[in-house]
C-alpha cells in the first residue's frame, strides 16, 4: 500500500500481550511468611507488546497494537491515552484478563513479576489473517504462542515476496525462557531481540555470547541484539563475523523501577532502526531511553 503521494506508510504494528500490572512497591524484598507495609501500590497496563507500542507512540511513531483482550474498557482507555491504535484488537468476551502482580524493590528498583493467565485464548493465525498488513511498514512479534506466530510471520514473508517495493520489516523478541521453540521465529526476522533471561536459560553467559550464538540462526544481514540489564546490550549482524559489540547502559542517578525496561529498550531500538539509523547508534539510543525509564516509576517520564 502507498499513500496518496505514493510514499510507503510508516506505521508499526506490535503483536503480543496486553495485561494489567498490579504494582506494589516494597521497602526491600520481603521474606517469605513476613507481614510488611507497602510504600505504594498502583495499577497500570502491562504486557511486552503493549508497553513497547505505548513507548513507540510516545516517541512519535504511528503504532497499532494487536492482541487479545477479554474486557476492553480499562485497557482500551489506557491505550487511547498513549494514542495507540486498537482497531485490530481481538475481543474475547467472557474470558479472564491476564494480570501480573509485580513487586518493585525500592532499594534496588528490581522487579519481580508474578504473571497470571487463566485461559485467555492466545492470538491465532486466523485472527492475524483478518489484519490488513499492507497498512504497516514494520511488524513486531512478541515471542509467544510460537507455532501460531510462525504462521503469522510466514504471511508477512509471502506478502514481502509479492510486494518487493513496499516490504514490511519484521522484528521478533525472544524473552521468556519457558518458550523452548522460540528460535523458530528467527529465520525470517530482520531484527531479533533476545532477553538476558532467555539467553542465560539457554546457556549463554554474556550478551556477546548470546548475539554470536543467535546470529547463526538468523538470515544473513539480520540485526541481533541482546539486552543485559545494567550491563547494557550487545548487538551484531548475521553473516558478518566479529561484528558483535557491547554498548554500555546509561544508569540514572537512582534506579527505581526496572519493570518494562526491556520493552522500553525494544521500542527505542525499533524507533531508531526504522528511521534508518545504524544498528550501533540505535542500540545506544535504546540503552539511553531504557536508562531514563528505570530512573522513574512507569512510563510517564518518557512523554
Ligand atoms: P528486561 O526488562 O527484559 O528484563 P533488561 O533488564 O535486560 O530487560 O533491560 C533492558 C535495558 O534496560 C538494558 O539493556 C539497559 O539498557 C536498561 N537497563 C535495565 N536495567 C538497568 C539499570 N539498572 N541501569 C541502567 N540501565 C538499565
Ligand atoms: C514487563 C511485562 C509486564 C507484564 C509482564 C508479562 O516486561 O510486559 O508489563 O506484566 O512483562 O510477562
JSON list of N, CA and C in Angstrom, two decimals, residues 188-244:
[
{"chain": "A", "resi": 188, "resn": "UNK", "atom": "N", "xyz": [13.28, -15.60, 9.67]},
{"chain": "A", "resi": 188, "resn": "UNK", "atom": "CA", "xyz": [12.78, -14.54, 8.76]},
{"chain": "A", "resi": 188, "resn": "UNK", "atom": "C", "xyz": [12.87, -13.14, 9.37]},
{"chain": "A", "resi": 189, "resn": "UNK", "atom": "N", "xyz": [13.41, -13.05, 10.59]},
{"chain": "A", "resi": 189, "resn": "UNK", "atom": "CA", "xyz": [13.43, -11.74, 11.25]},
{"chain": "A", "resi": 189, "resn": "UNK", "atom": "C", "xyz": [14.50, -10.84, 10.65]},
{"chain": "A", "resi": 190, "resn": "UNK", "atom": "N", "xyz": [14.17, -9.54, 10.50]},
{"chain": "A", "resi": 190, "resn": "UNK", "atom": "CA", "xyz": [15.19, -8.55, 10.12]},
{"chain": "A", "resi": 190, "resn": "UNK", "atom": "C", "xyz": [15.91, -8.05, 11.37]},
{"chain": "A", "resi": 191, "resn": "UNK", "atom": "N", "xyz": [15.18, -8.06, 12.48]},
{"chain": "A", "resi": 191, "resn": "UNK", "atom": "CA", "xyz": [15.76, -7.65, 13.77]},
{"chain": "A", "resi": 191, "resn": "UNK", "atom": "C", "xyz": [15.27, -8.64, 14.82]},
{"chain": "A", "resi": 192, "resn": "UNK", "atom": "N", "xyz": [16.22, -9.24, 15.55]},
{"chain": "A", "resi": 192, "resn": "UNK", "atom": "CA", "xyz": [15.85, -10.18, 16.62]},
{"chain": "A", "resi": 192, "resn": "UNK", "atom": "C", "xyz": [16.39, -9.64, 17.93]},
{"chain": "A", "resi": 193, "resn": "UNK", "atom": "N", "xyz": [15.52, -9.58, 18.93]},
{"chain": "A", "resi": 193, "resn": "UNK", "atom": "CA", "xyz": [15.93, -9.07, 20.24]},
{"chain": "A", "resi": 193, "resn": "UNK", "atom": "C", "xyz": [15.78, -10.21, 21.25]},
{"chain": "A", "resi": 194, "resn": "UNK", "atom": "N", "xyz": [16.89, -10.50, 21.93]},
{"chain": "A", "resi": 194, "resn": "UNK", "atom": "CA", "xyz": [16.94, -11.64, 22.85]},
{"chain": "A", "resi": 194, "resn": "UNK", "atom": "C", "xyz": [17.06, -11.08, 24.27]},
{"chain": "A", "resi": 195, "resn": "UNK", "atom": "N", "xyz": [16.33, -11.67, 25.22]},
{"chain": "A", "resi": 195, "resn": "UNK", "atom": "CA", "xyz": [16.47, -11.17, 26.60]},
{"chain": "A", "resi": 195, "resn": "UNK", "atom": "C", "xyz": [17.58, -11.93, 27.32]},
{"chain": "A", "resi": 196, "resn": "UNK", "atom": "N", "xyz": [18.07, -11.32, 28.39]},
{"chain": "A", "resi": 196, "resn": "UNK", "atom": "CA", "xyz": [19.09, -11.96, 29.22]},
{"chain": "A", "resi": 196, "resn": "UNK", "atom": "C", "xyz": [18.54, -13.27, 29.80]},
{"chain": "A", "resi": 197, "resn": "UNK", "atom": "N", "xyz": [17.29, -13.22, 30.29]},
{"chain": "A", "resi": 197, "resn": "UNK", "atom": "CA", "xyz": [16.67, -14.43, 30.86]},
{"chain": "A", "resi": 197, "resn": "UNK", "atom": "C", "xyz": [16.68, -15.57, 29.86]},
{"chain": "A", "resi": 198, "resn": "UNK", "atom": "N", "xyz": [16.28, -15.27, 28.64]},
{"chain": "A", "resi": 198, "resn": "UNK", "atom": "CA", "xyz": [16.20, -16.30, 27.61]},
{"chain": "A", "resi": 198, "resn": "UNK", "atom": "C", "xyz": [17.59, -16.85, 27.29]},
{"chain": "A", "resi": 199, "resn": "UNK", "atom": "N", "xyz": [18.55, -15.91, 27.15]},
{"chain": "A", "resi": 199, "resn": "UNK", "atom": "CA", "xyz": [19.91, -16.32, 26.78]},
{"chain": "A", "resi": 199, "resn": "UNK", "atom": "C", "xyz": [20.54, -17.16, 27.89]},
{"chain": "A", "resi": 200, "resn": "UNK", "atom": "N", "xyz": [20.39, -16.70, 29.14]},
{"chain": "A", "resi": 200, "resn": "UNK", "atom": "CA", "xyz": [21.01, -17.45, 30.25]},
{"chain": "A", "resi": 200, "resn": "UNK", "atom": "C", "xyz": [20.39, -18.83, 30.39]},
{"chain": "A", "resi": 201, "resn": "UNK", "atom": "N", "xyz": [19.07, -18.88, 30.23]},
{"chain": "A", "resi": 201, "resn": "UNK", "atom": "CA", "xyz": [18.39, -20.18, 30.34]},
{"chain": "A", "resi": 201, "resn": "UNK", "atom": "C", "xyz": [18.93, -21.15, 29.29]},
{"chain": "A", "resi": 202, "resn": "UNK", "atom": "N", "xyz": [19.32, -20.60, 28.15]},
{"chain": "A", "resi": 202, "resn": "UNK", "atom": "CA", "xyz": [19.80, -21.46, 27.07]},
{"chain": "A", "resi": 202, "resn": "UNK", "atom": "C", "xyz": [21.32, -21.59, 27.06]},
{"chain": "A", "resi": 203, "resn": "UNK", "atom": "N", "xyz": [21.97, -21.17, 28.14]},
{"chain": "A", "resi": 203, "resn": "UNK", "atom": "CA", "xyz": [23.39, -21.48, 28.33]},
{"chain": "A", "resi": 203, "resn": "UNK", "atom": "C", "xyz": [24.37, -20.39, 27.93]},
{"chain": "A", "resi": 204, "resn": "UNK", "atom": "N", "xyz": [23.90, -19.21, 27.48]},
{"chain": "A", "resi": 204, "resn": "UNK", "atom": "CA", "xyz": [24.85, -18.16, 27.13]},
{"chain": "A", "resi": 204, "resn": "UNK", "atom": "C", "xyz": [25.15, -17.33, 28.38]},
{"chain": "A", "resi": 205, "resn": "UNK", "atom": "N", "xyz": [26.45, -17.03, 28.57]},
{"chain": "A", "resi": 205, "resn": "UNK", "atom": "CA", "xyz": [26.80, -16.38, 29.83]},
{"chain": "A", "resi": 205, "resn": "UNK", "atom": "C", "xyz": [27.05, -14.89, 29.69]},
{"chain": "A", "resi": 206, "resn": "UNK", "atom": "N", "xyz": [26.94, -14.35, 28.49]},
{"chain": "A", "resi": 206, "resn": "UNK", "atom": "CA", "xyz": [27.06, -12.90, 28.32]},
{"chain": "A", "resi": 206, "resn": "UNK", "atom": "C", "xyz": [26.23, -12.47, 27.11]},
{"chain": "A", "resi": 207, "resn": "UNK", "atom": "N", "xyz": [26.03, -11.16, 27.03]},
{"chain": "A", "resi": 207, "resn": "UNK", "atom": "CA", "xyz": [25.24, -10.63, 25.90]},
{"chain": "A", "resi": 207, "resn": "UNK", "atom": "C", "xyz": [25.96, -10.90, 24.57]},
{"chain": "A", "resi": 208, "resn": "UNK", "atom": "N", "xyz": [27.28, -10.76, 24.59]},
{"chain": "A", "resi": 208, "resn": "UNK", "atom": "CA", "xyz": [28.04, -11.00, 23.36]},
{"chain": "A", "resi": 208, "resn": "UNK", "atom": "C", "xyz": [27.93, -12.48, 22.94]},
{"chain": "A", "resi": 209, "resn": "UNK", "atom": "N", "xyz": [28.07, -13.40, 23.92]},
{"chain": "A", "resi": 209, "resn": "UNK", "atom": "CA", "xyz": [27.91, -14.83, 23.60]},
{"chain": "A", "resi": 209, "resn": "UNK", "atom": "C", "xyz": [26.55, -15.07, 22.94]},
{"chain": "A", "resi": 210, "resn": "UNK", "atom": "N", "xyz": [25.53, -14.43, 23.54]},
{"chain": "A", "resi": 210, "resn": "UNK", "atom": "CA", "xyz": [24.16, -14.64, 23.04]},
{"chain": "A", "resi": 210, "resn": "UNK", "atom": "C", "xyz": [24.04, -14.15, 21.60]},
{"chain": "A", "resi": 211, "resn": "UNK", "atom": "N", "xyz": [24.56, -12.95, 21.35]},
{"chain": "A", "resi": 211, "resn": "UNK", "atom": "CA", "xyz": [24.44, -12.40, 19.99]},
{"chain": "A", "resi": 211, "resn": "UNK", "atom": "C", "xyz": [25.18, -13.31, 19.01]},
{"chain": "A", "resi": 212, "resn": "UNK", "atom": "N", "xyz": [26.37, -13.77, 19.40]},
{"chain": "A", "resi": 212, "resn": "UNK", "atom": "CA", "xyz": [27.13, -14.66, 18.50]},
{"chain": "A", "resi": 212, "resn": "UNK", "atom": "C", "xyz": [26.35, -15.95, 18.24]},
{"chain": "A", "resi": 213, "resn": "UNK", "atom": "N", "xyz": [25.74, -16.47, 19.29]},
{"chain": "A", "resi": 213, "resn": "UNK", "atom": "CA", "xyz": [25.01, -17.74, 19.15]},
{"chain": "A", "resi": 213, "resn": "UNK", "atom": "C", "xyz": [23.77, -17.57, 18.26]},
{"chain": "A", "resi": 214, "resn": "UNK", "atom": "N", "xyz": [22.99, -16.51, 18.51]},
{"chain": "A", "resi": 214, "resn": "UNK", "atom": "CA", "xyz": [21.73, -16.38, 17.78]},
{"chain": "A", "resi": 214, "resn": "UNK", "atom": "C", "xyz": [21.91, -15.81, 16.37]},
{"chain": "A", "resi": 215, "resn": "UNK", "atom": "N", "xyz": [23.04, -15.12, 16.15]},
{"chain": "A", "resi": 215, "resn": "UNK", "atom": "CA", "xyz": [23.32, -14.63, 14.79]},
{"chain": "A", "resi": 215, "resn": "UNK", "atom": "C", "xyz": [23.33, -15.78, 13.80]},
{"chain": "A", "resi": 216, "resn": "UNK", "atom": "N", "xyz": [23.85, -16.93, 14.27]},
{"chain": "A", "resi": 216, "resn": "UNK", "atom": "CA", "xyz": [23.99, -18.09, 13.39]},
{"chain": "A", "resi": 216, "resn": "UNK", "atom": "C", "xyz": [22.63, -18.66, 12.99]},
{"chain": "A", "resi": 217, "resn": "UNK", "atom": "N", "xyz": [21.59, -18.30, 13.73]},
{"chain": "A", "resi": 217, "resn": "UNK", "atom": "CA", "xyz": [20.26, -18.86, 13.44]},
{"chain": "A", "resi": 217, "resn": "UNK", "atom": "C", "xyz": [19.41, -17.88, 12.62]},
{"chain": "A", "resi": 218, "resn": "UNK", "atom": "N", "xyz": [20.00, -16.72, 12.31]},
{"chain": "A", "resi": 218, "resn": "UNK", "atom": "CA", "xyz": [19.22, -15.70, 11.59]},
{"chain": "A", "resi": 218, "resn": "UNK", "atom": "C", "xyz": [19.65, -15.62, 10.12]},
{"chain": "A", "resi": 219, "resn": "UNK", "atom": "N", "xyz": [18.84, -14.98, 9.32]},
{"chain": "A", "resi": 219, "resn": "UNK", "atom": "CA", "xyz": [19.21, -14.82, 7.91]},
{"chain": "A", "resi": 219, "resn": "UNK", "atom": "C", "xyz": [20.34, -13.79, 7.80]},
{"chain": "A", "resi": 220, "resn": "UNK", "atom": "N", "xyz": [21.11, -13.93, 6.73]},
{"chain": "A", "resi": 220, "resn": "UNK", "atom": "CA", "xyz": [22.24, -13.03, 6.51]},
{"chain": "A", "resi": 220, "resn": "UNK", "atom": "C", "xyz": [21.77, -11.57, 6.49]},
{"chain": "A", "resi": 221, "resn": "UNK", "atom": "N", "xyz": [22.47, -10.73, 7.21]},
{"chain": "A", "resi": 221, "resn": "UNK", "atom": "CA", "xyz": [22.13, -9.30, 7.22]},
{"chain": "A", "resi": 221, "resn": "UNK", "atom": "C", "xyz": [21.19, -8.90, 8.34]},
{"chain": "A", "resi": 222, "resn": "UNK", "atom": "N", "xyz": [20.61, -9.91, 9.03]},
{"chain": "A", "resi": 222, "resn": "UNK", "atom": "CA", "xyz": [19.68, -9.57, 10.12]},
{"chain": "A", "resi": 222, "resn": "UNK", "atom": "C", "xyz": [20.45, -8.98, 11.31]},
{"chain": "A", "resi": 223, "resn": "UNK", "atom": "N", "xyz": [19.82, -8.06, 12.02]},
{"chain": "A", "resi": 223, "resn": "UNK", "atom": "CA", "xyz": [20.44, -7.49, 13.22]},
{"chain": "A", "resi": 223, "resn": "UNK", "atom": "C", "xyz": [20.00, -8.30, 14.43]},
{"chain": "A", "resi": 224, "resn": "UNK", "atom": "N", "xyz": [20.95, -8.58, 15.31]},
{"chain": "A", "resi": 224, "resn": "UNK", "atom": "CA", "xyz": [20.64, -9.36, 16.51]},
{"chain": "A", "resi": 224, "resn": "UNK", "atom": "C", "xyz": [21.11, -8.55, 17.72]},
{"chain": "A", "resi": 225, "resn": "UNK", "atom": "N", "xyz": [20.21, -8.40, 18.70]},
{"chain": "A", "resi": 225, "resn": "UNK", "atom": "CA", "xyz": [20.52, -7.57, 19.86]},
{"chain": "A", "resi": 225, "resn": "UNK", "atom": "C", "xyz": [20.15, -8.34, 21.12]},
{"chain": "A", "resi": 226, "resn": "UNK", "atom": "N", "xyz": [21.00, -8.26, 22.12]},
{"chain": "A", "resi": 226, "resn": "UNK", "atom": "CA", "xyz": [20.68, -8.90, 23.40]},
{"chain": "A", "resi": 226, "resn": "UNK", "atom": "C", "xyz": [20.87, -7.88, 24.52]},
{"chain": "A", "resi": 227, "resn": "UNK", "atom": "N", "xyz": [19.77, -7.56, 25.23]},
{"chain": "A", "resi": 227, "resn": "UNK", "atom": "CA", "xyz": [19.83, -6.60, 26.35]},
{"chain": "A", "resi": 227, "resn": "UNK", "atom": "C", "xyz": [20.21, -7.36, 27.62]},
{"chain": "A", "resi": 228, "resn": "UNK", "atom": "N", "xyz": [21.04, -6.75, 28.44]},
{"chain": "A", "resi": 228, "resn": "UNK", "atom": "CA", "xyz": [21.60, -7.45, 29.60]},
{"chain": "A", "resi": 228, "resn": "UNK", "atom": "C", "xyz": [21.54, -6.55, 30.83]},
{"chain": "A", "resi": 229, "resn": "UNK", "atom": "N", "xyz": [20.35, -6.06, 31.16]},
{"chain": "A", "resi": 229, "resn": "UNK", "atom": "CA", "xyz": [20.14, -5.28, 32.37]},
{"chain": "A", "resi": 229, "resn": "UNK", "atom": "C", "xyz": [21.12, -4.12, 32.51]},
{"chain": "A", "resi": 230, "resn": "UNK", "atom": "N", "xyz": [21.69, -3.98, 33.70]},
{"chain": "A", "resi": 230, "resn": "UNK", "atom": "CA", "xyz": [22.56, -2.83, 33.98]},
{"chain": "A", "resi": 230, "resn": "UNK", "atom": "C", "xyz": [23.88, -2.89, 33.21]},
{"chain": "A", "resi": 231, "resn": "UNK", "atom": "N", "xyz": [24.15, -4.03, 32.54]},
{"chain": "A", "resi": 231, "resn": "UNK", "atom": "CA", "xyz": [25.39, -4.12, 31.74]},
{"chain": "A", "resi": 231, "resn": "UNK", "atom": "C", "xyz": [25.20, -3.49, 30.35]},
{"chain": "A", "resi": 232, "resn": "UNK", "atom": "N", "xyz": [23.97, -3.19, 29.97]},
{"chain": "A", "resi": 232, "resn": "UNK", "atom": "CA", "xyz": [23.72, -2.60, 28.65]},
{"chain": "A", "resi": 232, "resn": "UNK", "atom": "C", "xyz": [23.22, -3.64, 27.66]},
{"chain": "A", "resi": 233, "resn": "UNK", "atom": "N", "xyz": [23.78, -3.67, 26.46]},
{"chain": "A", "resi": 233, "resn": "UNK", "atom": "CA", "xyz": [23.28, -4.58, 25.43]},
{"chain": "A", "resi": 233, "resn": "UNK", "atom": "C", "xyz": [24.37, -4.86, 24.40]},
{"chain": "A", "resi": 234, "resn": "UNK", "atom": "N", "xyz": [24.30, -6.04, 23.81]},
{"chain": "A", "resi": 234, "resn": "UNK", "atom": "CA", "xyz": [25.22, -6.38, 22.72]},
{"chain": "A", "resi": 234, "resn": "UNK", "atom": "C", "xyz": [24.44, -6.43, 21.42]},
{"chain": "A", "resi": 235, "resn": "UNK", "atom": "N", "xyz": [25.15, -6.18, 20.33]},
{"chain": "A", "resi": 235, "resn": "UNK", "atom": "CA", "xyz": [24.48, -6.26, 19.02]},
{"chain": "A", "resi": 235, "resn": "UNK", "atom": "C", "xyz": [25.46, -6.77, 17.98]},
{"chain": "A", "resi": 236, "resn": "UNK", "atom": "N", "xyz": [24.92, -7.34, 16.92]},
{"chain": "A", "resi": 236, "resn": "UNK", "atom": "CA", "xyz": [25.76, -7.83, 15.84]},
{"chain": "A", "resi": 236, "resn": "UNK", "atom": "C", "xyz": [24.89, -8.12, 14.63]},
{"chain": "A", "resi": 237, "resn": "UNK", "atom": "N", "xyz": [25.54, -8.45, 13.52]},
{"chain": "A", "resi": 237, "resn": "UNK", "atom": "CA", "xyz": [24.82, -8.67, 12.27]},
{"chain": "A", "resi": 237, "resn": "UNK", "atom": "C", "xyz": [25.07, -10.10, 11.79]},
{"chain": "A", "resi": 238, "resn": "UNK", "atom": "N", "xyz": [24.01, -10.81, 11.44]},
{"chain": "A", "resi": 238, "resn": "UNK", "atom": "CA", "xyz": [24.15, -12.19, 10.97]},
{"chain": "A", "resi": 238, "resn": "UNK", "atom": "C", "xyz": [24.95, -12.21, 9.67]},
{"chain": "A", "resi": 239, "resn": "UNK", "atom": "N", "xyz": [25.89, -13.12, 9.59]},
{"chain": "A", "resi": 239, "resn": "UNK", "atom": "CA", "xyz": [26.69, -13.25, 8.38]},
{"chain": "A", "resi": 239, "resn": "UNK", "atom": "C", "xyz": [27.91, -12.34, 8.37]},
{"chain": "A", "resi": 240, "resn": "UNK", "atom": "N", "xyz": [28.05, -11.48, 9.37]},
{"chain": "A", "resi": 240, "resn": "UNK", "atom": "CA", "xyz": [29.23, -10.61, 9.46]},
{"chain": "A", "resi": 240, "resn": "UNK", "atom": "C", "xyz": [30.06, -11.05, 10.66]},
{"chain": "A", "resi": 241, "resn": "UNK", "atom": "N", "xyz": [31.04, -11.89, 10.47]},
{"chain": "A", "resi": 241, "resn": "UNK", "atom": "CA", "xyz": [31.80, -12.39, 11.60]},
{"chain": "A", "resi": 241, "resn": "UNK", "atom": "C", "xyz": [32.46, -11.24, 12.36]},
{"chain": "A", "resi": 242, "resn": "UNK", "atom": "N", "xyz": [32.62, -11.41, 13.62]},
{"chain": "A", "resi": 242, "resn": "UNK", "atom": "CA", "xyz": [33.27, -10.43, 14.52]},
{"chain": "A", "resi": 242, "resn": "UNK", "atom": "C", "xyz": [32.53, -9.07, 14.55]},
{"chain": "A", "resi": 243, "resn": "UNK", "atom": "N", "xyz": [31.23, -9.08, 14.21]},
{"chain": "A", "resi": 243, "resn": "UNK", "atom": "CA", "xyz": [30.53, -7.78, 14.22]},
{"chain": "A", "resi": 243, "resn": "UNK", "atom": "C", "xyz": [29.88, -7.49, 15.57]},
{"chain": "A", "resi": 244, "resn": "UNK", "atom": "N", "xyz": [29.99, -8.43, 16.53]},
{"chain": "A", "resi": 244, "resn": "UNK", "atom": "CA", "xyz": [29.29, -8.21, 17.81]},
{"chain": "A", "resi": 244, "resn": "UNK", "atom": "C", "xyz": [30.02, -7.19, 18.68]}
]
